[in-house]
Amino acid sequence: MRQLVLPRSFDGEPLLELEGKESQYLTRVLRLQIGQQILGLDGQGRKFLLTLTEIKNQSCTLSCKLVEPGMQVETTDTLPSYQGPYPNLVLLQCLCKGKKEEQIFRQATEIGATTLALVSSRYCVTDLSDKKDKAVRARFDRLEAQIKEALQQSGSPIATNLVPQVLDLRDVPSWWDGQGLAIFFHQSTRSEEQQTLTSLLKDHPLDKPVCVLIGPEGGFSDEECTFLEKEGFKPVVLKTNILRSETAGIYALAAIQVLLTQS
Amino acid sequence: MRQLVLPRSFDGEPLLELEGKESQYLTRVLRLQIGQQILGLDGQGRKFLLTLTEIKNQSCTLSCKLVEPGMQVETTDTLPSYQGPYPNLVLLQCLCKGKKEEQIFRQATEIGATTLALVSSRYCVTDLSDKKDKAVRARFDRLEAQIKEALQQSGSPIATNLVPQVLDLRDVPSWWDGQGLAIFFHQSTRSEEQQTLTSLLKDHPLDKPVCVLIGPEGGFSDEECTFLEKEGFKPVVLKTNILRSETAGIYALAAIQVLLTQS
């Protein structure tokens, strides 16, 4: 663990008490000693320097200090040398099998995506609409657990956020609401004037969101493509083979992150 | 299946008889009918147009015609619109857990890597040197099976090749033998003069091999880095979080493929 994902209830208090599993993880697995420090990340992406001040049988207490931009912190774990900036990447992934979704969202969190959401589209083989609420809730809980673990292990400064319901593809444009560049990936060229990823990202400000929409195994239908284009989503054909969903999302995020940060 | 990976014994003969599982796959799973066509890929990356000419109980026969560059072929399956060119990517992956290696090599094949190899280095948690030959052979067989499946599903025109033994990191430079640009990925900057991925790939010819060396979960030791640098391998820090091995390889391959093909 390179950082602790702080509980949702935490709002910058000077002292934080952790109980149960999380307390045990810090004190028994990581064997953090009184006085030792670890970084914490809250849901808004704020970083806190946490110092272990008390260990009890079932709980522990940490003192919390907000890390201001530019402040040098030293913790018991080493941090990666790249500290940002990160592009604002939003991954909309059409539903696939549960295990694959977990892998995709885990890897997207590692890479530093800001927001992740599941989308249902015509050719999705997975359909959650006939599932019981409890089963859908359990699926989201597993995704949340993967995201939290990836945040803790990767030390990502981006507090990756999971949209808590499945978006219908028809509602995606209004949900996105023109926040920035929106791209959908497709296996064949849609028109002669279609732009490449490089030209779409040229002069794109790093902090302006980029939405990456990845289709299901069967791709998008022709009507879906036409609808997305009308709504301002740009089709992109990657200069590679046909990728499976779990490869396409990571490929696209890596490509965009590299094109926006490597200059 | 978008294409059939041809048996190793195939050397361009006009007729090919398939037996057992492969015959069954074509005739019972894909339900290919007499006269229908599918593409075949041989170990040298040559493409063949295969026409089903006879179905027996346990075997089937295909007529094989070499696909010349520029020749238009129509098969029963659609092909991706991107037909190349592909950069020549070589992935050297330090040993990790078996399932992870399979995932990495599967995805690298989808992306179109030319050559894949396993490397043992100091901080590898997996050590195959004390394993019985049979266990190591089984591990390579599973990797071969993943590569073959990925070739067939992705329709990749690159006949991805697996190096059939584990390379010791100390032997990697002589194995590589200066074929092209060699990069190793690292979590911290090695020197002030260190180049970025973009600058290393600037003006790199598309067909000249690029070797991508990915460390184990624990990274490379300082001595290993110094050794690699002396041997002409270039250190690169990706502008992202600390990635796990199974994310790092795909991220790096995607980044390099995009930088070399998107212009």
Coordinates of C-alpha atoms in Angstrom, one line a residue:
Chain A
M1 CA 0.0 0.0 0.0
R2 CA 1.4 3.3 -1.1
Q3 CA -1.4 5.4 0.2
L4 CA -4.6 4.9 2.3
V5 CA -7.9 5.6 0.6
L6 CA -9.7 7.7 3.3
P7 CA -13.3 6.7 4.4
R8 CA -16.1 8.7 2.6
S9 CA -17.1 10.1 5.9
F10 CA -13.7 11.8 6.4
D11 CA -13.8 15.5 5.9
G12 CA -10.4 16.8 6.9
E13 CA -10.7 16.3 10.6
P14 CA -7.3 16.4 12.5
L15 CA -7.8 12.9 14.0
L16 CA -9.2 9.8 12.3
E17 CA -10.1 6.6 14.0
L18 CA -10.0 3.4 11.8
E19 CA -11.7 0.2 12.9
G20 CA -11.8 -3.4 12.0
K21 CA -10.2 -4.5 8.7
E22 CA -8.6 -1.2 7.8
S23 CA -7.0 -0.8 11.2
Q24 CA -5.7 -4.3 11.1
Y25 CA -4.3 -3.8 7.6
L26 CA -2.3 -0.8 8.8
T27 CA -1.1 -2.2 12.1
R28 CA -0.7 -5.9 11.4
V29 CA -0.1 -6.3 7.6
L30 CA 1.9 -3.1 7.0
R31 CA 3.1 -3.1 10.6
L32 CA 3.0 0.6 10.8
Q33 CA 4.5 1.8 14.1
I34 CA 3.4 4.7 16.3
G35 CA 4.9 7.8 14.8
Q36 CA 5.3 6.4 11.3
Q37 CA 3.5 8.1 8.4
I38 CA 1.6 7.2 5.3
L39 CA -0.2 9.2 2.7
G40 CA -4.0 9.4 2.6
L41 CA -6.2 10.3 -0.4
D42 CA -9.8 11.5 0.1
G43 CA -12.7 11.4 -2.4
Q44 CA -11.9 14.9 -3.7
G45 CA -8.3 14.0 -4.5
R46 CA -6.9 15.8 -1.5
K47 CA -3.8 14.3 0.0
F48 CA -3.2 14.0 3.8
L49 CA -0.1 13.1 5.7
L50 CA -1.3 10.6 8.2
T51 CA 0.7 9.8 11.4
L52 CA -0.1 6.8 13.5
T53 CA -0.7 8.1 17.0
E54 CA -2.4 5.2 18.9
I55 CA -3.0 1.4 18.4
K56 CA -5.7 -0.4 20.2
N57 CA -6.9 -4.0 19.9
Q58 CA -9.5 -3.4 17.2
S59 CA -8.8 0.2 16.1
C60 CA -6.1 2.8 15.6
T61 CA -5.9 6.5 15.4
L62 CA -4.1 8.7 12.9
S63 CA -3.5 12.4 13.0
C64 CA -4.2 14.0 9.6
K65 CA -2.5 17.0 8.0
L66 CA -3.5 18.4 4.6
V67 CA -0.7 18.2 2.1
E68 CA -0.5 21.6 0.4
P69 CA 0.7 21.8 -3.2
G70 CA 4.4 21.9 -3.4
M71 CA 4.8 20.5 0.2
Q72 CA 7.5 17.9 0.5
V73 CA 6.4 14.8 2.4
E74 CA 8.3 11.7 3.4
T75 CA 6.5 8.6 4.4
T76 CA 7.5 5.1 5.2
D77 CA 6.9 4.1 1.6
T78 CA 8.6 5.5 -1.5
L79 CA 6.5 7.4 -4.0
P80 CA 6.8 7.3 -7.8
S81 CA 8.9 10.0 -9.3
Y82 CA 6.1 11.2 -11.6
Q83 CA 3.8 13.4 -9.6
G84 CA 1.7 14.8 -12.4
P85 CA 0.1 16.6 -14.1
Y86 CA -2.4 14.0 -15.2
P87 CA -4.9 14.4 -18.1
N88 CA -8.6 14.3 -17.0
L89 CA -9.6 10.9 -18.5
V90 CA -13.2 9.5 -18.3
L91 CA -13.7 5.9 -19.3
L92 CA -17.2 4.8 -20.4
Q93 CA -17.0 1.0 -20.8
C94 CA -19.9 -0.9 -22.3
L95 CA -20.9 -3.9 -20.1
C96 CA -18.9 -7.0 -20.4
K97 CA -18.4 -10.0 -18.1
G98 CA -17.9 -9.1 -14.4
K99 CA -14.3 -10.3 -14.1
K100 CA -13.3 -8.3 -17.2
E101 CA -14.9 -5.2 -16.0
E102 CA -13.0 -5.5 -12.7
Q103 CA -9.7 -5.9 -14.6
I104 CA -10.5 -2.9 -16.8
F105 CA -11.5 -0.6 -14.0
R106 CA -8.5 -1.7 -11.9
Q107 CA -6.1 -0.9 -14.7
A108 CA -7.8 2.3 -15.6
T109 CA -7.5 3.4 -11.9
E110 CA -3.8 2.5 -11.9
I111 CA -3.3 4.7 -15.0
G112 CA -5.1 7.6 -13.3
A113 CA -8.5 7.8 -14.9
T114 CA -10.7 10.4 -13.1
T115 CA -14.2 8.8 -13.7
L116 CA -15.3 5.3 -14.7
A117 CA -18.8 4.3 -15.7
L118 CA -20.6 1.3 -17.2
V119 CA -22.7 1.7 -20.3
S120 CA -25.4 -0.5 -21.8
S121 CA -25.6 -0.6 -25.6
R122 CA -27.3 -2.8 -28.2
Y123 CA -24.7 -5.5 -28.6
C124 CA -23.8 -5.9 -25.0
V125 CA -24.0 -9.6 -24.1
T126 CA -24.4 -8.7 -20.5
D127 CA -27.7 -7.2 -19.5
L128 CA -28.1 -6.0 -15.9
S129 CA -31.7 -4.7 -16.4
D130 CA -33.3 -8.0 -15.5
K131 CA -30.9 -8.6 -12.5
K132 CA -32.1 -8.1 -9.0
D133 CA -31.0 -4.8 -7.3
K134 CA -28.9 -6.8 -4.9
A135 CA -26.9 -8.5 -7.6
V136 CA -26.3 -5.2 -9.4
R137 CA -25.3 -3.6 -6.1
A138 CA -22.8 -6.5 -5.4
R139 CA -21.3 -6.0 -8.9
F140 CA -20.7 -2.3 -8.2
D141 CA -19.3 -3.1 -4.7
R142 CA -16.7 -5.4 -6.4
L143 CA -15.8 -2.7 -8.8
E144 CA -15.5 -0.2 -5.9
A145 CA -13.2 -2.6 -4.1
Q146 CA -11.0 -3.0 -7.2
I147 CA -10.7 0.7 -7.6
K148 CA -9.8 1.3 -3.9
E149 CA -7.2 -1.4 -4.0
A150 CA -5.7 0.0 -7.2
L151 CA -5.6 3.5 -5.7
Q152 CA -3.9 2.2 -2.6
Q153 CA -1.3 0.2 -4.5
S154 CA -0.5 2.6 -7.3
G155 CA -0.3 5.7 -5.1
S156 CA -2.3 7.5 -7.7
P157 CA -3.0 11.1 -6.9
I158 CA -6.3 10.9 -8.8
A159 CA -9.3 9.9 -6.6
T160 CA -10.9 7.7 -9.3
N161 CA -14.7 7.9 -9.1
L162 CA -17.2 5.2 -10.1
V163 CA -20.5 6.3 -11.5
P164 CA -22.9 4.3 -9.3
Q165 CA -25.4 3.2 -12.0
V166 CA -25.3 1.8 -15.5
L167 CA -25.8 4.5 -18.2
D168 CA -27.9 3.8 -21.2
L169 CA -26.0 4.7 -24.3
R170 CA -28.8 7.0 -25.4
D171 CA -28.4 9.0 -22.2
V172 CA -24.6 9.2 -22.5
P173 CA -24.5 12.5 -24.4
S174 CA -26.7 14.3 -21.9
W175 CA -24.8 12.8 -19.0
W176 CA -21.5 14.0 -20.6
D177 CA -23.0 17.4 -21.3
G178 CA -20.1 18.5 -23.6
Q179 CA -17.5 18.7 -20.8
G180 CA -14.7 18.2 -23.3
L181 CA -13.5 16.0 -26.1
A182 CA -15.5 12.8 -26.4
I183 CA -14.2 9.9 -28.5
F184 CA -15.7 6.5 -29.4
F185 CA -13.6 3.7 -30.8
H186 CA -14.7 1.8 -33.8
Q187 CA -13.2 -0.9 -36.0
S188 CA -13.9 0.7 -39.4
T189 CA -13.5 4.2 -40.7
R190 CA -16.8 6.2 -40.6
S191 CA -16.0 8.9 -43.1
E192 CA -13.2 10.3 -45.3
E193 CA -12.9 13.3 -43.0
Q194 CA -12.4 11.2 -39.9
Q195 CA -9.6 12.5 -37.7
T196 CA -6.8 10.6 -36.1
L197 CA -6.3 10.5 -32.3
T198 CA -3.2 12.8 -32.7
S199 CA -5.1 15.4 -34.6
L200 CA -8.1 15.3 -32.1
L201 CA -5.7 15.8 -29.2
K202 CA -3.6 18.4 -30.8
D203 CA -3.7 21.6 -28.7
H204 CA -6.2 19.9 -26.3
P205 CA -5.6 21.5 -22.8
L206 CA -4.4 18.9 -20.3
D207 CA -7.0 19.6 -17.7
K208 CA -10.0 19.6 -20.1
P209 CA -11.8 16.2 -19.8
V210 CA -11.5 13.5 -22.5
C211 CA -14.2 10.9 -22.6
V212 CA -13.3 7.5 -23.9
L213 CA -16.2 5.3 -24.9
I214 CA -15.4 1.7 -25.5
G215 CA -18.0 -0.6 -27.1
P216 CA -19.0 -4.1 -26.2
E217 CA -17.4 -7.2 -27.9
G218 CA -19.9 -6.9 -30.8
G219 CA -19.0 -3.2 -31.3
F220 CA -21.5 -0.4 -31.8
S221 CA -24.4 -0.7 -34.2
D222 CA -24.5 1.6 -37.2
E223 CA -27.4 3.6 -35.7
E224 CA -25.5 4.0 -32.4
C225 CA -22.5 5.4 -34.3
T226 CA -24.7 7.8 -36.2
F227 CA -26.4 8.9 -33.0
L228 CA -23.0 9.4 -31.2
E229 CA -21.6 11.4 -34.1
K230 CA -24.7 13.7 -34.2
E231 CA -24.2 14.3 -30.5
G232 CA -20.6 15.4 -31.1
F233 CA -18.7 12.2 -30.2
K234 CA -15.7 11.7 -32.5
P235 CA -15.1 8.2 -34.1
V236 CA -11.5 7.0 -33.9
V237 CA -10.0 3.9 -35.5
L238 CA -6.9 2.8 -33.6
K239 CA -4.0 1.8 -35.9
T240 CA -3.9 -1.7 -34.5
N241 CA -5.7 -5.1 -34.6
I242 CA -9.2 -5.7 -33.4
L243 CA -8.8 -5.5 -29.6
R244 CA -11.0 -7.2 -27.1
S245 CA -12.8 -4.9 -24.7
E246 CA -10.3 -5.4 -21.8
T247 CA -7.4 -4.5 -24.1
A248 CA -9.1 -1.6 -26.0
G249 CA -9.9 0.5 -22.9
I250 CA -6.4 0.4 -21.5
Y251 CA -4.9 0.8 -24.9
A252 CA -7.0 4.0 -25.5
L253 CA -6.3 5.4 -22.1
A254 CA -2.5 4.8 -22.4
A255 CA -2.5 6.3 -25.9
I256 CA -4.3 9.5 -24.8
Q257 CA -2.3 9.9 -21.7
V258 CA 1.0 9.5 -23.6
L259 CA -0.1 11.9 -26.4
L260 CA -1.2 14.5 -23.9
T261 CA 1.8 14.3 -21.5
Q262 CA 4.7 13.4 -23.7
S263 CA 5.7 16.5 -25.6
Chain B
M1 CA -12.0 -16.7 -35.3
R2 CA -11.0 -14.2 -37.8
Q3 CA -8.1 -16.3 -39.2
L4 CA -6.6 -19.7 -38.7
V5 CA -3.1 -20.1 -37.4
L6 CA -1.6 -22.6 -39.7
P7 CA 0.3 -25.7 -38.3
R8 CA 4.1 -25.3 -38.0
S9 CA 4.5 -28.1 -40.5
F10 CA 2.7 -26.1 -43.2
D11 CA 5.0 -24.7 -45.9
G12 CA 2.7 -23.3 -48.5
E13 CA 1.3 -26.6 -49.9
P14 CA -1.8 -26.2 -52.1
L15 CA -3.8 -28.6 -49.9
L16 CA -3.9 -28.8 -46.1
E17 CA -5.6 -31.5 -44.1
L18 CA -6.6 -30.6 -40.6
E19 CA -7.4 -33.3 -38.0
G20 CA -9.0 -33.6 -34.6
K21 CA -9.7 -30.4 -32.6
E22 CA -8.8 -28.0 -35.4
S23 CA -10.9 -29.7 -37.9
Q24 CA -13.8 -29.8 -35.5
Y25 CA -13.4 -26.2 -34.6
L26 CA -13.7 -25.1 -38.3
T27 CA -16.6 -27.5 -39.2
R28 CA -18.6 -27.8 -36.0
V29 CA -18.0 -24.5 -34.1
L30 CA -17.6 -22.1 -36.9
R31 CA -19.8 -24.3 -39.2
L32 CA -17.7 -23.5 -42.2
Q33 CA -19.4 -25.0 -45.3
I34 CA -17.7 -26.5 -48.4
G35 CA -16.6 -23.6 -50.6
Q36 CA -16.5 -21.1 -47.8
Q37 CA -13.2 -19.3 -47.1
I38 CA -11.2 -18.2 -44.1
L39 CA -7.8 -16.5 -43.9
G40 CA -4.7 -18.5 -42.6
L41 CA -1.5 -17.1 -41.1
D42 CA 1.7 -19.0 -41.1
G43 CA 4.7 -18.8 -38.8
Q44 CA 6.5 -16.3 -41.2
G45 CA 3.5 -14.0 -41.2
R46 CA 2.4 -15.0 -44.7
K47 CA -1.4 -15.0 -45.3
F48 CA -3.2 -17.7 -47.2
L49 CA -6.8 -17.7 -48.5
L50 CA -8.2 -21.1 -47.4
T51 CA -11.2 -22.7 -49.0
L52 CA -12.9 -25.7 -47.4
T53 CA -13.0 -28.5 -50.0
E54 CA -13.8 -31.6 -48.1
I55 CA -15.3 -32.5 -44.7
K56 CA -14.8 -36.0 -43.2
N57 CA -15.7 -37.4 -39.8
Q58 CA -12.5 -36.5 -38.1
S59 CA -10.8 -34.3 -40.6
C60 CA -11.2 -31.6 -43.2
T61 CA -9.3 -30.4 -46.2
L62 CA -8.6 -26.8 -47.2
S63 CA -7.1 -25.5 -50.5
C64 CA -4.5 -22.8 -49.8
K65 CA -3.6 -19.9 -51.9
L66 CA -0.9 -17.4 -51.0
V67 CA -2.3 -13.9 -50.5
E68 CA 0.0 -11.5 -52.4
P69 CA 0.4 -7.9 -51.1
G70 CA -2.4 -5.7 -52.4
M71 CA -4.6 -8.7 -53.3
Q72 CA -8.3 -8.1 -52.2
V73 CA -9.7 -11.1 -50.4
E74 CA -13.2 -11.7 -49.1
T75 CA -13.8 -14.3 -46.5
T76 CA -16.8 -15.3 -44.4
D77 CA -15.5 -13.1 -41.6
T78 CA -15.0 -9.3 -41.8
L79 CA -11.6 -8.0 -41.3
P80 CA -10.5 -4.9 -39.4
S81 CA -10.1 -1.8 -41.5
Y82 CA -6.6 -1.2 -40.3
Q83 CA -4.2 -3.4 -42.3
G84 CA -0.9 -1.9 -41.2
P85 CA 1.9 -1.0 -41.2
Y86 CA 2.8 -2.2 -37.7
P87 CA 5.9 -1.3 -35.8
N88 CA 8.2 -4.2 -34.9
L89 CA 7.7 -4.5 -31.2
V90 CA 9.5 -7.0 -29.0
L91 CA 8.3 -7.5 -25.4
L92 CA 10.7 -8.8 -22.8
Q93 CA 8.6 -9.5 -19.7
C94 CA 10.2 -10.3 -16.4
L95 CA 8.6 -13.4 -14.8
C96 CA 5.5 -13.0 -12.9
K97 CA 2.6 -15.3 -11.9
G98 CA 1.5 -17.7 -14.6
K99 CA -2.0 -16.3 -15.1
K100 CA -0.6 -12.7 -15.4
E101 CA 2.0 -13.8 -18.0
E102 CA -0.8 -15.4 -20.0
Q103 CA -2.9 -12.2 -19.9
I104 CA 0.1 -10.0 -20.8
F105 CA 1.2 -12.2 -23.8
R106 CA -2.4 -12.5 -25.0
Q107 CA -2.8 -8.8 -25.0
A108 CA 0.6 -8.1 -26.5
T109 CA -0.3 -10.5 -29.3
E110 CA -3.6 -8.7 -29.9
I111 CA -1.7 -5.4 -30.2
G112 CA 0.6 -7.0 -32.8
A113 CA 3.9 -7.5 -31.0
T114 CA 6.4 -9.5 -33.1
T115 CA 8.3 -11.3 -30.4
L116 CA 7.6 -12.1 -26.8
A117 CA 10.0 -13.5 -24.2
L118 CA 10.2 -14.2 -20.5
V119 CA 13.2 -12.8 -18.5
S120 CA 14.4 -13.7 -15.1
S121 CA 15.9 -10.9 -13.0
R122 CA 16.9 -10.3 -9.4
Y123 CA 13.5 -9.3 -7.9
C124 CA 11.4 -11.8 -9.7
V125 CA 9.1 -13.6 -7.2
T126 CA 8.7 -16.4 -9.6
D127 CA 11.7 -18.6 -10.2
L128 CA 11.5 -21.3 -12.8
S129 CA 15.1 -22.6 -12.4
D130 CA 14.2 -25.0 -9.7
K131 CA 11.1 -26.3 -11.5
K132 CA 11.0 -29.5 -13.4
D133 CA 11.4 -29.4 -17.2
K134 CA 7.9 -30.7 -17.5
A135 CA 6.4 -27.9 -15.5
V136 CA 8.3 -25.2 -17.4
R137 CA 7.3 -26.8 -20.7
A138 CA 3.6 -26.8 -19.6
R139 CA 3.9 -23.1 -18.8
F140 CA 5.3 -22.3 -22.2
D141 CA 2.6 -24.5 -23.8
R142 CA -0.1 -22.4 -22.0
L143 CA 1.5 -19.2 -23.3
E144 CA 1.7 -20.6 -26.8
A145 CA -2.0 -21.5 -26.6
Q146 CA -2.9 -17.9 -25.5
I147 CA -0.9 -16.4 -28.3
K148 CA -2.5 -18.7 -30.9
E149 CA -6.0 -17.9 -29.7
A150 CA -5.2 -14.2 -29.7
L151 CA -3.9 -14.4 -33.3
Q152 CA -7.0 -16.2 -34.4
Q153 CA -9.4 -13.9 -32.7
S154 CA -7.7 -10.6 -33.4
G155 CA -6.9 -11.3 -37.1
S156 CA -3.4 -9.9 -36.4
P157 CA -1.2 -9.9 -39.5
I158 CA 1.8 -10.3 -37.3
A159 CA 2.8 -13.9 -36.6
T160 CA 3.7 -13.3 -32.9
N161 CA 6.6 -15.5 -31.9
L162 CA 7.4 -16.8 -28.4
V163 CA 11.0 -17.3 -27.4
P164 CA 11.0 -20.9 -26.1
Q165 CA 13.2 -20.4 -23.0
V166 CA 13.5 -17.9 -20.1
L167 CA 16.3 -15.4 -20.8
D168 CA 18.5 -14.4 -17.9
L169 CA 18.6 -10.6 -17.7
R170 CA 22.5 -10.7 -18.0
D171 CA 22.1 -12.4 -21.4
V172 CA 19.5 -10.1 -22.7
P173 CA 21.9 -7.6 -24.4
S174 CA 23.7 -10.3 -26.3
W175 CA 20.4 -11.9 -27.2
W176 CA 19.1 -8.6 -28.4
D177 CA 22.3 -7.9 -30.3
G178 CA 21.6 -4.2 -31.0
Q179 CA 18.8 -4.9 -33.4
G180 CA 17.2 -1.5 -32.8
L181 CA 16.1 0.7 -30.0
A182 CA 15.9 -1.0 -26.6
I183 CA 14.0 0.6 -23.7
F184 CA 13.6 -0.4 -20.1
F185 CA 10.9 1.1 -17.9
H186 CA 11.7 2.3 -14.5
Q187 CA 9.9 4.1 -11.7
S188 CA 12.4 6.9 -11.0
T189 CA 14.5 9.1 -13.2
R190 CA 18.1 7.7 -13.7
S191 CA 19.8 10.9 -14.8
E192 CA 19.2 14.5 -15.8
E193 CA 19.9 13.7 -19.4
Q194 CA 17.3 10.9 -19.5
Q195 CA 15.2 11.1 -22.6
T196 CA 11.4 10.9 -22.9
L197 CA 9.7 8.2 -24.9
T198 CA 8.7 10.7 -27.6
S199 CA 12.3 11.9 -28.1
L200 CA 13.6 8.4 -28.2
L201 CA 11.1 7.4 -30.9
K202 CA 11.4 10.6 -32.9
D203 CA 12.6 9.7 -36.4
H204 CA 12.7 6.0 -35.5
P205 CA 11.9 4.0 -38.7
L206 CA 8.7 2.0 -38.3
D207 CA 10.2 -1.3 -39.4
K208 CA 13.3 -1.1 -37.1
P209 CA 12.7 -3.2 -34.0
V210 CA 11.9 -1.7 -30.6
C211 CA 12.6 -3.8 -27.5
V212 CA 10.4 -3.1 -24.5
L213 CA 11.8 -4.6 -21.2
I214 CA 9.4 -4.7 -18.3
G215 CA 10.6 -5.4 -14.8
P216 CA 9.1 -7.6 -12.2
E217 CA 6.8 -6.3 -9.4
G218 CA 9.8 -5.3 -7.4
G219 CA 11.4 -3.4 -10.3
F220 CA 15.0 -3.6 -11.4
S221 CA 17.9 -3.4 -8.9
D222 CA 20.3 -0.5 -9.2
E223 CA 23.0 -2.7 -10.5
E224 CA 20.7 -4.1 -13.1
C225 CA 19.8 -0.6 -14.3
T226 CA 23.5 0.3 -14.5
F227 CA 24.2 -2.9 -16.4
L228 CA 21.4 -2.3 -18.9
E229 CA 22.4 1.3 -19.5
K230 CA 26.0 0.3 -20.2
E231 CA 24.7 -2.1 -22.7
G232 CA 22.8 0.6 -24.5
F233 CA 19.3 0.1 -23.1
K234 CA 17.5 3.4 -22.5
P235 CA 15.7 4.0 -19.2
V236 CA 12.2 5.6 -19.5
V237 CA 9.9 6.8 -16.8
L238 CA 6.3 6.8 -17.9
K239 CA 4.3 9.9 -17.0
T240 CA 1.8 7.9 -15.0
N241 CA 1.4 6.1 -11.7
I242 CA 3.3 3.0 -10.6
L243 CA 1.8 0.3 -12.8
R244 CA 1.6 -3.4 -12.0
S245 CA 3.5 -5.6 -14.5
E246 CA 0.3 -6.7 -16.3
T247 CA -0.6 -3.0 -17.0
A248 CA 3.0 -1.7 -17.6
G249 CA 3.7 -4.0 -20.7
I250 CA 0.4 -3.2 -22.4
Y251 CA 0.7 0.5 -21.6
A252 CA 4.2 0.7 -23.0
L253 CA 3.3 -1.3 -26.2
A254 CA 0.3 0.9 -26.8
A255 CA 2.2 4.1 -26.2
I256 CA 5.0 3.1 -28.6
Q257 CA 2.6 1.8 -31.3
V258 CA 0.6 5.0 -31.1
L259 CA 3.7 7.3 -31.2
L260 CA 5.1 5.4 -34.2
T261 CA 1.9 5.1 -36.2
Q262 CA -0.1 8.2 -35.4
S263 CA 1.5 11.1 -37.2

